[in-house]
Coordinates of C-alpha atoms and ligand atoms in Angstrom, one line a residue:
X13 CA 59.6 -32.0 -16.1
X14 CA 60.0 -33.1 -19.7
X15 CA 61.0 -30.4 -22.1
X16 CA 59.4 -31.8 -25.2
X17 CA 58.7 -28.2 -26.3
X18 CA 62.4 -27.5 -26.9
X19 CA 62.7 -26.6 -30.6
X20 CA 65.0 -28.3 -33.1
X21 CA 66.9 -25.0 -33.3
X22 CA 67.4 -25.2 -29.5
X23 CA 68.7 -28.7 -29.6
X24 CA 71.0 -27.9 -32.6
X25 CA 72.3 -24.8 -30.7
X26 CA 73.3 -27.0 -27.8
X27 CA 75.2 -29.4 -30.1
X28 CA 76.9 -26.6 -32.0
X29 CA 78.1 -25.1 -28.7
X30 CA 79.3 -28.5 -27.6
X31 CA 81.3 -28.9 -30.9
X32 CA 82.8 -25.5 -30.4
X33 CA 83.8 -26.1 -26.8
X34 CA 85.2 -29.6 -27.8
X35 CA 87.3 -27.8 -30.4
X36 CA 88.6 -25.4 -27.8
X37 CA 89.5 -28.5 -25.7
X38 CA 91.4 -29.8 -28.8
X39 CA 89.3 -32.9 -28.7
X40 CA 89.1 -35.7 -31.2
X41 CA 87.9 -34.4 -34.6
X42 CA 85.5 -37.2 -35.1
X43 CA 83.5 -36.4 -32.0
X44 CA 83.4 -32.7 -33.0
X45 CA 82.2 -33.6 -36.4
X46 CA 79.6 -35.9 -35.0
X47 CA 78.0 -33.1 -33.0
X48 CA 78.1 -30.7 -35.9
X49 CA 76.5 -33.3 -38.2
X50 CA 73.8 -34.1 -35.7
X51 CA 73.1 -30.3 -35.2
X52 CA 72.7 -29.8 -39.0
X53 CA 70.5 -32.9 -39.4
X54 CA 68.2 -31.8 -36.5
X55 CA 67.9 -28.3 -37.8
X56 CA 66.6 -29.6 -41.1
X57 CA 64.5 -32.4 -39.7
X58 CA 61.1 -30.9 -40.4
X59 CA 59.5 -32.3 -37.3
X60 CA 60.2 -31.8 -33.6
X61 CA 63.1 -34.0 -32.5
X62 CA 62.2 -33.8 -28.8
X63 CA 58.8 -35.1 -29.6
X64 CA 60.1 -38.2 -31.4
X65 CA 60.6 -41.6 -29.9
X66 CA 64.1 -43.2 -29.7
X67 CA 63.1 -45.6 -32.5
X68 CA 62.0 -42.7 -34.7
X69 CA 65.2 -40.8 -34.0
X70 CA 67.3 -43.8 -34.8
X71 CA 65.5 -44.2 -38.1
X72 CA 66.8 -40.8 -39.2
X73 CA 69.8 -41.0 -41.5
X74 CA 72.8 -39.8 -39.6
X75 CA 71.4 -40.0 -36.0
X76 CA 73.1 -42.8 -34.1
X77 CA 72.6 -44.2 -30.6
X78 CA 74.8 -41.6 -28.9
X79 CA 73.0 -38.6 -30.3
X80 CA 69.6 -40.2 -29.7
X81 CA 70.5 -40.6 -26.0
X82 CA 71.7 -37.1 -25.8
X83 CA 68.4 -35.9 -27.2
X84 CA 66.6 -37.9 -24.6
X85 CA 68.7 -36.4 -21.9
X86 CA 67.9 -32.9 -23.2
X87 CA 64.3 -33.7 -23.4
X88 CA 64.3 -34.9 -19.7
X89 CA 66.2 -32.1 -18.1
X90 CA 66.1 -29.2 -20.6
X91 CA 69.9 -29.1 -20.4
X92 CA 72.7 -31.1 -21.9
X93 CA 74.9 -32.4 -19.0
X94 CA 78.0 -32.9 -21.2
X95 CA 77.8 -29.3 -22.4
X96 CA 77.3 -28.0 -18.8
X97 CA 80.7 -29.6 -17.9
X98 CA 82.4 -28.1 -20.9
X99 CA 81.0 -24.6 -20.1
X100 CA 82.7 -24.8 -16.7
X101 CA 86.1 -25.1 -18.4
X102 CA 86.0 -22.0 -20.5
X103 CA 85.1 -18.3 -20.0
X104 CA 81.9 -17.5 -21.9
X105 CA 83.6 -14.7 -23.9
X106 CA 85.8 -17.2 -25.6
X107 CA 82.9 -18.5 -27.7
X108 CA 82.0 -15.0 -28.7
X109 CA 85.6 -14.6 -30.0
X110 CA 85.0 -17.5 -32.4
X111 CA 82.4 -15.4 -34.3
X112 CA 85.3 -13.2 -35.5
X113 CA 86.4 -14.1 -39.0
X114 CA 89.9 -15.5 -38.9
X115 CA 89.6 -16.8 -35.3
X116 CA 89.2 -20.5 -35.0
X117 CA 89.5 -22.7 -32.0
X118 CA 93.3 -23.0 -32.3
X119 CA 93.8 -19.2 -32.4
X120 CA 91.3 -18.5 -29.7
X121 CA 93.1 -21.0 -27.4
X122 CA 96.5 -19.5 -28.3
X123 CA 95.3 -15.9 -27.6
X124 CA 93.8 -17.1 -24.3
X125 CA 96.9 -19.0 -23.2
X126 CA 99.4 -16.4 -24.2
X127 CA 97.6 -13.1 -23.5
X128 CA 94.7 -14.1 -21.3
X129 CA 92.3 -12.8 -23.9
X130 CA 88.9 -14.2 -23.1
X131 CA 86.4 -11.8 -24.5
X132 CA 85.7 -9.7 -27.7
X133 CA 86.6 -6.5 -25.8
X134 CA 89.9 -7.9 -24.6
X135 CA 90.6 -9.2 -28.1
X136 CA 90.2 -5.7 -29.6
X137 CA 92.3 -4.1 -26.9
X138 CA 95.1 -6.7 -27.6
X139 CA 94.9 -6.0 -31.3
X140 CA 95.1 -2.3 -30.8
X141 CA 98.0 -2.4 -28.4
X142 CA 100.0 -4.5 -30.9
X143 CA 100.3 -7.5 -28.5
X144 CA 98.9 -10.0 -31.1
X145 CA 101.5 -9.4 -33.7
X146 CA 104.2 -10.3 -31.2
X147 CA 102.9 -13.9 -30.9
X148 CA 104.9 -16.4 -33.0
X149 CA 103.1 -17.2 -36.2
X150 CA 100.6 -14.4 -36.1
X151 CA 102.0 -11.0 -37.3
X152 CA 100.7 -7.6 -38.3
X153 CA 98.4 -8.6 -41.1
X154 CA 96.6 -11.1 -38.9
X155 CA 96.3 -8.6 -36.1
X156 CA 94.8 -6.1 -38.5
X157 CA 92.3 -8.6 -39.8
X158 CA 91.3 -9.7 -36.3
X159 CA 90.6 -6.2 -35.3
X160 CA 88.5 -5.5 -38.4
X161 CA 86.6 -8.8 -37.9
X162 CA 86.0 -8.1 -34.2
X163 CA 84.5 -4.7 -35.0
X164 CA 82.1 -6.3 -37.5
X165 CA 80.8 -8.8 -34.9
X166 CA 79.9 -6.0 -32.5
X167 CA 78.5 -3.7 -35.2
X168 CA 76.2 -6.5 -36.6
X169 CA 72.6 -5.3 -36.3
X170 CA 70.2 -7.4 -34.3
X171 CA 68.3 -8.7 -37.3
X172 CA 67.4 -12.3 -38.0
X173 CA 68.1 -14.1 -41.2
X174 CA 65.1 -14.7 -43.5
X175 CA 65.1 -18.4 -43.2
X176 CA 64.9 -18.9 -39.4
X177 CA 62.4 -16.1 -39.2
X178 CA 60.3 -17.8 -42.0
X179 CA 60.3 -21.1 -40.1
X180 CA 59.3 -19.3 -36.9
X181 CA 56.5 -17.4 -38.6
X182 CA 55.1 -20.5 -40.2
X183 CA 55.1 -22.3 -36.8
X184 CA 53.3 -19.3 -35.2
X185 CA 50.7 -19.3 -38.0
X186 CA 50.0 -22.9 -37.3
X187 CA 49.4 -21.9 -33.7
X188 CA 47.0 -19.2 -34.9
X189 CA 45.1 -21.8 -36.9
X190 CA 44.7 -23.9 -33.8
X191 CA 43.3 -20.8 -32.1
X192 CA 40.7 -20.9 -34.9
X193 CA 41.9 -18.1 -37.1
X194 CA 41.1 -19.1 -40.6
X195 CA 42.9 -16.2 -42.2
X196 CA 46.3 -15.5 -40.8
X197 CA 49.6 -14.4 -42.5
X198 CA 53.0 -13.0 -41.9
X199 CA 53.5 -9.5 -43.3
X200 CA 56.3 -6.9 -43.1
X201 CA 59.8 -7.5 -44.4
X202 CA 59.4 -11.2 -44.0
X203 CA 56.6 -11.4 -46.6
X204 CA 58.7 -9.2 -48.9
X205 CA 61.5 -11.8 -48.6
X206 CA 64.2 -9.4 -47.3
X207 CA 67.6 -11.0 -46.5
X208 CA 67.1 -10.2 -42.8
X209 CA 64.1 -9.0 -40.8
X210 CA 63.9 -6.7 -37.8
X211 CA 60.8 -8.4 -36.4
X212 CA 58.0 -10.8 -37.4
X213 CA 54.7 -9.1 -38.2
X214 CA 51.6 -11.4 -38.0
X215 CA 48.1 -10.6 -38.9
X216 CA 44.8 -12.5 -38.5
X217 CA 41.2 -11.8 -39.4
X218 CA 38.9 -12.0 -36.4
X219 CA 37.2 -10.4 -33.4
X220 CA 39.4 -8.5 -31.1
X221 CA 37.8 -9.7 -27.8
X222 CA 41.1 -10.1 -26.0
X223 CA 41.0 -13.9 -25.5
X224 CA 43.0 -14.7 -28.6
X225 CA 45.9 -12.2 -28.0
X226 CA 46.0 -13.5 -24.4
X227 CA 46.4 -17.1 -25.6
X228 CA 48.9 -16.1 -28.2
X229 CA 51.0 -14.4 -25.5
X230 CA 51.1 -17.7 -23.6
X231 CA 52.5 -19.8 -26.4
X232 CA 55.6 -21.8 -25.5
X233 CA 57.7 -19.9 -28.0
X234 CA 57.2 -16.6 -26.1
X235 CA 59.9 -15.3 -23.8
X236 CA 58.2 -12.2 -22.5
X237 CA 55.2 -10.0 -23.3
X238 CA 56.0 -6.4 -24.3
X239 CA 52.5 -5.1 -24.8
X240 CA 49.1 -6.8 -24.7
X241 CA 45.7 -5.5 -25.8
X242 CA 42.5 -7.0 -27.3
X243 CA 43.7 -6.4 -30.9
X244 CA 47.5 -6.5 -30.6
X245 CA 50.2 -8.4 -28.8
X246 CA 53.9 -7.5 -29.0
X247 CA 56.1 -10.3 -27.7
X248 CA 59.7 -11.2 -27.5
X249 CA 60.3 -14.8 -28.7
X250 CA 62.7 -17.2 -27.2
X251 CA 64.4 -17.3 -30.5
X252 CA 65.6 -13.8 -29.9
X253 CA 63.3 -11.7 -32.1
X254 CA 60.2 -9.5 -31.5
X255 CA 56.8 -10.4 -32.9
X256 CA 53.9 -8.0 -33.5
X257 CA 50.6 -9.8 -33.8
X258 CA 47.5 -7.9 -34.8
X259 CA 43.8 -8.9 -35.2
X260 CA 41.8 -7.0 -37.7
X261 CA 38.1 -7.3 -38.8
X262 CA 37.7 -9.7 -41.8
X263 CA 36.3 -7.0 -43.9
X264 CA 39.5 -5.0 -43.9
X265 CA 42.0 -7.9 -43.8
X266 CA 43.3 -7.2 -47.3
X267 CA 43.9 -3.5 -46.6
X268 CA 45.6 -4.3 -43.3
X269 CA 47.8 -7.0 -44.9
X270 CA 48.7 -4.5 -47.6
X271 CA 49.6 -1.8 -45.1
X272 CA 51.6 -4.1 -42.7
X273 CA 53.4 -5.8 -45.6
X274 CA 54.8 -2.4 -46.6
X275 CA 57.4 -1.4 -47.5
X276 CA 56.8 2.0 -46.0
X277 CA 58.1 3.4 -49.3
X278 CA 55.7 1.3 -51.4
X279 CA 52.8 2.4 -49.1
X280 CA 53.6 6.0 -49.7
X281 CA 53.6 5.7 -53.5
X282 CA 50.3 3.8 -53.3
X283 CA 48.8 6.5 -51.0
X284 CA 49.8 9.3 -53.4
X285 CA 48.3 7.4 -56.3
X286 CA 45.0 7.1 -54.3
X287 CA 45.1 10.8 -53.5
X288 CA 45.3 11.7 -57.2
X289 CA 42.1 9.6 -57.7
X290 CA 40.4 11.5 -54.9
X291 CA 40.7 8.5 -52.6
X292 CA 42.5 7.6 -49.4
X293 CA 44.3 4.4 -48.7
X294 CA 45.0 3.1 -45.2
X295 CA 44.9 -0.1 -43.2
X296 CA 41.1 0.4 -43.1
X297 CA 40.7 0.3 -46.9
X298 CA 40.6 2.3 -50.0
X299 CA 37.9 5.0 -49.4
X300 CA 36.6 8.2 -50.8
X301 CA 38.4 11.2 -49.3
X302 CA 35.0 12.4 -48.1
X303 CA 34.5 9.1 -46.1
X304 CA 36.7 10.3 -43.3
X305 CA 35.7 7.5 -40.9
X306 CA 36.4 4.8 -43.5
X307 CA 32.9 3.5 -43.3
X308 CA 32.3 2.6 -46.9
X309 CA 35.5 1.3 -48.4
X310 CA 35.6 0.7 -52.2
X311 CA 38.1 -2.1 -51.6
X312 CA 39.4 -3.6 -48.4
X313 CA 38.8 -7.3 -48.2
X314 CA 41.6 -8.6 -50.3
X315 CA 44.9 -7.1 -51.7
X316 CA 43.8 -8.0 -55.2
X317 CA 40.7 -5.8 -55.0
X318 CA 42.8 -2.9 -53.7
X319 CA 45.4 -3.0 -56.6
X320 CA 42.6 -3.4 -59.1
X321 CA 40.6 -0.5 -57.7
X322 CA 43.8 1.6 -58.1
X323 CA 44.1 0.6 -61.7
X324 CA 47.1 -1.5 -61.0
X325 CA 48.3 -5.0 -61.8
X326 CA 48.8 -7.0 -58.6
X327 CA 52.2 -6.4 -57.2
X328 CA 53.9 -9.4 -55.6
X329 CA 55.2 -8.6 -52.1
X330 CA 58.8 -9.3 -53.1
X331 CA 58.7 -6.2 -55.4
X332 CA 57.1 -3.8 -53.0
X333 CA 60.1 -1.7 -52.2
X334 CA 59.1 1.7 -53.7
X335 CA 61.6 1.1 -56.5
X336 CA 59.4 1.9 -59.5
X337 CA 57.1 -1.1 -59.2
X338 CA 53.9 0.9 -59.0
X339 CA 54.7 2.7 -62.3
X340 CA 55.4 -0.6 -63.9
X341 CA 52.1 -2.1 -62.5
X342 CA 50.1 0.9 -63.9
X343 CA 51.5 0.0 -67.4
X344 CA 50.8 -3.7 -66.8
X345 CA 54.6 -4.5 -67.0
X346 CA 55.1 -6.5 -63.9
X347 CA 56.4 -9.9 -65.2
X348 CA 55.2 -13.3 -64.0
X349 CA 57.9 -14.0 -61.4
X350 CA 59.6 -17.4 -61.1
X351 CA 58.0 -19.6 -58.4
X352 CA 59.1 -22.8 -56.6
X353 CA 56.8 -24.9 -58.7
X354 CA 58.9 -23.9 -61.8
X355 CA 62.0 -25.4 -60.3
X356 CA 63.0 -28.8 -61.8
X357 CA 66.3 -29.4 -60.1
X358 CA 69.4 -28.4 -58.2
X359 CA 73.0 -28.5 -59.4
X360 CA 75.1 -27.2 -56.5
X361 CA 75.2 -29.2 -53.3
X362 CA 77.5 -31.5 -51.4
X363 CA 77.8 -35.1 -50.3
X364 CA 80.1 -36.6 -47.7
X365 CA 82.7 -37.2 -50.4
X366 CA 83.6 -33.6 -49.6
X367 CA 82.1 -31.5 -46.8
X368 CA 78.4 -32.6 -46.9
X369 CA 77.0 -34.6 -44.0
X370 CA 74.9 -37.1 -46.0
X371 CA 76.0 -39.8 -48.4
X372 CA 75.4 -39.5 -52.2
X373 CA 72.5 -41.9 -51.9
X374 CA 70.9 -40.0 -49.1
X375 CA 71.2 -36.7 -51.1
X376 CA 69.7 -38.3 -54.2
X377 CA 66.9 -39.8 -52.2
X378 CA 66.1 -36.4 -50.7
X379 CA 66.2 -34.8 -54.1
X380 CA 63.7 -37.4 -55.4
X381 CA 61.5 -36.7 -52.4
X382 CA 61.6 -33.0 -53.2
X383 CA 59.9 -33.9 -56.5
X384 CA 62.8 -32.7 -58.6
X385 CA 63.0 -34.0 -62.2
X386 CA 66.8 -33.8 -62.2
X387 CA 69.6 -33.6 -59.7
X388 CA 73.3 -32.9 -60.2
X389 CA 75.0 -34.3 -57.1
X390 CA 77.9 -32.0 -56.4
X391 CA 81.1 -31.8 -54.4
X392 CA 84.2 -29.6 -53.9
X393 CA 87.2 -29.9 -56.1
X394 CA 90.8 -29.8 -55.0
X395 CA 92.7 -27.8 -53.7
X396 CA 90.6 -26.8 -50.8
X397 CA 92.2 -25.8 -47.5
X398 CA 90.0 -27.1 -44.7
X399 CA 87.9 -29.8 -46.3
X400 CA 88.8 -32.5 -48.6
X401 CA 88.0 -31.8 -52.2
X402 CA 87.9 -34.3 -55.1
X403 CA 90.5 -34.6 -57.8
X404 CA 89.5 -35.7 -61.2
X405 CA 90.0 -39.3 -60.4
X406 CA 87.7 -38.9 -57.4
X407 CA 85.2 -37.1 -59.6
X408 CA 85.2 -40.0 -62.1
X409 CA 84.9 -42.8 -59.5
X410 CA 82.1 -41.1 -57.6
X411 CA 80.4 -40.4 -61.0
X412 CA 80.3 -44.2 -61.5
X413 CA 78.8 -44.6 -58.0
X414 CA 76.1 -42.1 -59.0
X415 CA 75.3 -44.0 -62.2
X416 CA 74.8 -47.1 -60.1
X417 CA 72.1 -45.3 -58.1
X418 CA 70.1 -44.5 -61.2
X419 CA 68.3 -47.8 -61.1
X420 CA 67.1 -47.1 -57.5
X421 CA 65.6 -43.7 -58.5
X422 CA 64.3 -44.2 -62.0
X423 CA 62.1 -41.0 -61.9
X424 CA 65.1 -38.8 -61.2
X425 CA 67.6 -37.9 -63.9
X426 CA 71.1 -37.7 -62.4
X427 CA 74.2 -35.7 -63.2
X428 CA 77.5 -34.9 -61.3
X429 CA 78.7 -31.4 -60.7
X430 CA 81.9 -30.0 -59.2
X431 CA 82.2 -26.8 -57.2
X432 CA 85.5 -25.9 -58.8
X433 CA 88.1 -23.9 -56.9
X434 CA 89.0 -20.6 -58.6
X435 CA 92.6 -20.2 -57.6
X436 CA 94.3 -16.9 -56.7
X437 CA 95.4 -16.3 -60.3
X438 CA 92.0 -17.2 -61.8
X439 CA 93.0 -20.7 -63.0
X440 CA 90.9 -23.7 -61.9
X441 CA 91.4 -26.7 -59.6
X442 CA 91.2 -29.1 -62.6
X443 CA 93.1 -28.9 -65.9
X444 CA 91.1 -27.9 -69.0
X445 CA 91.1 -31.5 -70.1
X446 CA 89.7 -32.6 -66.7
X447 CA 87.2 -29.8 -66.7
X448 CA 86.1 -30.9 -70.2
X449 CA 85.4 -34.4 -68.7
X450 CA 83.3 -32.9 -65.8
X451 CA 79.6 -32.7 -66.5
X452 CA 79.0 -29.4 -64.8
X453 CA 81.5 -27.0 -63.5
X454 CA 80.5 -24.3 -61.0
X455 CA 83.4 -22.1 -60.1
X456 CA 83.9 -20.6 -56.7
X457 CA 86.4 -18.7 -54.6
X458 CA 87.2 -20.0 -51.1
X459 CA 90.6 -18.5 -50.5
X460 CA 92.5 -15.2 -50.8
X461 CA 89.3 -13.2 -50.3
X462 CA 91.1 -10.1 -49.5
X463 CA 92.6 -9.3 -52.9
X464 CA 92.3 -5.7 -53.9
X465 CA 89.3 -4.9 -56.2
X466 CA 91.2 -4.9 -59.4
X467 CA 93.0 -8.2 -58.6
X468 CA 89.8 -9.9 -57.6
X469 CA 87.9 -8.7 -60.7
X470 CA 90.8 -9.9 -62.9
X471 CA 90.8 -13.3 -61.1
X472 CA 87.1 -13.8 -61.7
X473 CA 87.3 -12.6 -65.3
X474 CA 90.0 -15.1 -66.1
X475 CA 87.9 -17.9 -64.5
X476 CA 84.8 -16.8 -66.5
X477 CA 86.8 -16.8 -69.7
X478 CA 87.7 -20.5 -69.2
X479 CA 85.3 -22.2 -71.7
X480 CA 84.5 -24.9 -69.2
X481 CA 83.2 -22.5 -66.5
X482 CA 79.5 -23.2 -66.7
X483 CA 78.4 -21.1 -63.8
X484 CA 79.9 -18.9 -61.1
X485 CA 78.9 -19.6 -57.5
X486 CA 78.4 -17.1 -54.7
X487 CA 80.6 -14.4 -56.3
X488 CA 80.7 -11.9 -53.4
X489 CA 81.7 -14.5 -50.8
X490 CA 79.8 -12.6 -48.1
X491 CA 78.4 -14.4 -45.1
X492 CA 75.7 -12.1 -43.8
X493 CA 76.7 -10.6 -40.4
X494 CA 80.1 -12.3 -40.5
X495 CA 82.0 -11.7 -43.7
X496 CA 81.7 -8.7 -45.9
X497 CA 81.4 -9.1 -49.6
X498 CA 84.6 -9.2 -51.6
X499 CA 85.9 -5.6 -52.1
X500 CA 83.7 -4.0 -54.8
X501 CA 83.8 -6.5 -57.6
X502 CA 83.3 -4.9 -61.0
X503 CA 80.0 -6.7 -61.6
X504 CA 79.2 -5.0 -65.0
X505 CA 82.5 -6.3 -66.4
X506 CA 82.0 -9.8 -64.9
X507 CA 78.4 -10.0 -66.3
X508 CA 79.5 -8.7 -69.7
X509 CA 82.2 -11.4 -69.9
X510 CA 79.7 -14.1 -68.7
X511 CA 77.2 -13.0 -71.4
X512 CA 80.0 -13.5 -73.9
X513 CA 80.9 -17.1 -72.9
X514 CA 77.4 -18.0 -71.8
X515 CA 78.5 -18.7 -68.3
X516 CA 75.6 -18.5 -65.8
X517 CA 75.7 -16.9 -62.3
X518 CA 74.3 -18.5 -59.3
X519 CA 71.9 -17.2 -56.7
X520 CA 73.1 -19.2 -53.7
X521 CA 70.2 -20.1 -51.3
X522 CA 72.2 -20.7 -48.1
X523 CA 70.5 -18.5 -45.5
X524 CA 73.6 -16.4 -44.7
X525 CA 74.8 -16.2 -48.4
X526 CA 71.9 -15.1 -50.6
X527 CA 74.6 -14.4 -53.2
X528 CA 74.0 -13.0 -56.0
X529 CA 71.7 -10.6 -54.2
X530 CA 68.4 -9.2 -55.5
X531 CA 70.4 -6.2 -56.8
X532 CA 73.3 -8.0 -58.5
X533 CA 71.0 -10.7 -59.9
X534 CA 68.9 -8.0 -61.6
X535 CA 72.1 -6.5 -63.1
X536 CA 73.1 -10.0 -64.3
X537 CA 69.8 -10.5 -66.0
X538 CA 69.9 -7.1 -67.7
X539 CA 73.3 -8.0 -69.1
X540 CA 71.8 -11.2 -70.6
X541 CA 73.3 -13.6 -68.1
X542 CA 71.4 -16.8 -67.2
X543 CA 70.8 -17.5 -63.5
X544 CA 71.2 -20.8 -61.7
X545 CA 69.4 -21.2 -58.4
X546 CA 71.3 -23.3 -55.9
X547 CA 70.7 -24.8 -52.5
X548 CA 74.4 -25.4 -51.9
X549 CA 73.0 -28.0 -49.6
X550 CA 75.4 -29.6 -47.1
X551 CA 72.7 -31.9 -45.8
X552 CA 69.6 -33.5 -47.2
X553 CA 67.3 -31.1 -45.4
X554 CA 69.1 -28.1 -46.8
X555 CA 67.6 -28.9 -50.2
X556 CA 64.7 -26.8 -48.8
X557 CA 66.9 -23.7 -49.3
X558 CA 65.7 -23.7 -52.9
X559 CA 62.9 -21.6 -51.4
X560 CA 65.4 -18.9 -50.4
X561 CA 67.0 -18.8 -53.8
X562 CA 63.6 -18.5 -55.4
X563 CA 62.7 -15.6 -53.1
X564 CA 65.9 -13.7 -54.0
X565 CA 65.2 -14.3 -57.7
X566 CA 61.6 -13.0 -57.3
X567 CA 63.0 -9.9 -55.5
X568 CA 65.3 -9.5 -58.5
X569 CA 62.2 -9.6 -60.8
X570 CA 63.3 -12.8 -62.5
X571 CA 60.9 -15.0 -64.5
X572 CA 61.0 -18.7 -65.3
X573 CA 62.7 -18.0 -68.5
X574 CA 65.7 -16.3 -66.7
X575 CA 66.4 -19.3 -64.6
X576 CA 68.1 -22.5 -65.8
X577 CA 66.4 -24.6 -63.1
X578 CA 63.2 -24.3 -65.0
X579 CA 64.7 -26.3 -67.9
X580 CA 63.9 -30.0 -68.4
X581 CA 66.9 -32.3 -67.8
X582 CA 67.3 -32.7 -71.6
X583 CA 67.3 -28.9 -72.2
X584 CA 69.6 -28.3 -69.3
X585 CA 72.2 -30.7 -70.6
X586 CA 71.7 -29.2 -74.1
X587 CA 72.4 -25.8 -72.6
X588 CA 75.7 -27.0 -71.1
X589 CA 76.8 -28.5 -74.4
X590 CA 75.9 -25.6 -76.6
X591 CA 77.4 -23.1 -74.1
X592 CA 80.7 -24.9 -74.0
X593 CA 80.9 -25.3 -77.8
X594 CA 80.2 -21.6 -78.3
X595 CA 82.7 -20.6 -75.6
X596 CA 85.4 -22.8 -77.2
X597 CA 84.8 -21.2 -80.6
X598 CA 85.0 -17.8 -78.9
X599 CA 88.3 -18.6 -77.1
X600 CA 90.0 -19.7 -80.3
Ligands
DGT710 P1 61.8 -4.6 -40.5 O1 60.8 -5.1 -39.5 O2 62.7 -3.6 -40.1 O3 62.5 -5.7 -41.1 O4 60.9 -4.0 -41.7 P2 59.4 -3.9 -41.9 O5 59.2 -3.4 -43.3 O6 58.7 -5.1 -41.6 O7 58.9 -2.7 -40.9 P3 58.0 -2.7 -39.6 O8 58.0 -4.0 -38.9 O9 58.5 -1.5 -38.9 O10 56.6 -2.3 -40.2 C1 55.8 -3.3 -40.9 C2 55.1 -2.6 -42.1 O11 54.2 -1.6 -41.5 C3 56.0 -1.7 -42.9 O12 56.6 -2.4 -43.9 C4 55.0 -0.7 -43.5 C5 54.1 -0.5 -42.3 N1 54.4 0.7 -41.6 C6 55.0 0.7 -40.4 N2 55.2 2.0 -40.0 C7 54.7 2.8 -41.0 C8 54.7 4.2 -41.2 O13 55.1 5.0 -40.4 N3 54.2 4.6 -42.4 C9 53.8 3.7 -43.4 N4 53.3 4.2 -44.5 N5 53.8 2.4 -43.2 C10 54.3 1.9 -42.0
CA711 CA1 58.8 -6.1 -39.6
CA712 CA1 56.7 -4.6 -36.7

């Protein structure tokens, strides 16, 4: 039976696993990289790979004959034969060990061969009993870090990142439209744009006659049905998350959407406000207290009507956390939040000159297809441990290559940026003279994450005080669910320093980074620091992560004026120039 319903995430997962197992087999790096690259490209494809013909697949940048054949095989059988063979070679627990920060394939193999460690539990036991530090080349510090890392993997809550949940929800809403629901939306934490979500809450306006929930429960995305009634279905999706789907009468759609969007804290504040006005607010609408059966709502059809009837400005879902937003809305002080349409460009991303999977031309084409006005094509600087970063010579020659592309994409204004290594002592990967010759410098830490709080803050302060530091990338370094943020950075001091030199801070849009967070981004803005929204794209499709960065910015309450990406190309370049000249004067 053909498995054309296998999702892109499903195909990508098979390729990622293959790459990991090949790494455990100490296979050729090129083959490993080819699988990772294919996985990334498929994840970001935007249409279902298994439903595409061989010709269509081969037309995709980065998919060659080998990968196209593998996708056909997966489509035919639902499994990937090459992966099945690899799976027989290694105990399944070994892969789980790779989730531990500080354990790569080499270490996993070493621990397996020397100590027979083939699961997370055995790994922890070996670390606790002191066996790991006895292995040549490992030692006590490594053992300590492995134990801490292993504990984090287990303790990670079963929540899904915002981005995959968003894609799933949008796919399910399409299915609901096919089931003839004109009004359908996702609610809950997903609509509020939380970093991770516990489940997907879906809502549709319609008649609860049982046929729709039944059809919904039979969708190919469903793993099993947890509860099924005429107006509600709770299902477990194959993607590993629960979904609650509710049908409500069209007349109360707004009230239900408001209720199920939450947050619970926001709902409570709204309800108290309603009470003070002699009204009640529930998923059935805003009613008089005397109308105990909710028969004559004053407002229920749309959220806008409800906020208005309560004497409030409309509150965007991203701000509904019960953190003072209702008081602001009553004084009409909710700002107009930045939106995707305000974004004119991206400045932090990667080509295959460093660790991106697409060529510079492919990235530039994708940026022009995004409708950006400008695009700073980026890459890592030296010295970077695992991937190959550019030195200044490499920067300059690739800048020339970028200039040559300008004729092909006349509508897009191009620049070149460098994600500049911030070394352990706070100095940069380029000399000052080289940095001065770099169009845009975005500093980042990729090594020595475990410095003590004071040392890490001092390192960052020194980097910020460099007059060529235009923006600071993902300052906490966290990877949600995998790596904790750097030990309590002194953000107020960093932001104060940045306000002094005019350096911006980034909101990184990678699904597992989201760094700055909504909280630290708000602090930055209050300190007078400009914010740069970044995709940090490592493939063309990842330019879509701008949506994530915008969502975090909205949760932080940022407006268009707080965000550098809303500037025209000319104004953005002007900003860099003025900022540097002010910082240079300040540093003298
Ligand atoms: P999650 O799923 O943990 O990421 O977070 P939410 O906010 O999506 O929570 P969930 O799915 O339990 O409920 C969805 C919304 O329904 C929630 O944001 C507000 C509303 N809600 C659920 N239970 C209650 C409740 O007991 N009281 C109130 N006022 N609202 C509730
Ligand atoms: Ca939820
Ligand atoms: Ca729920």
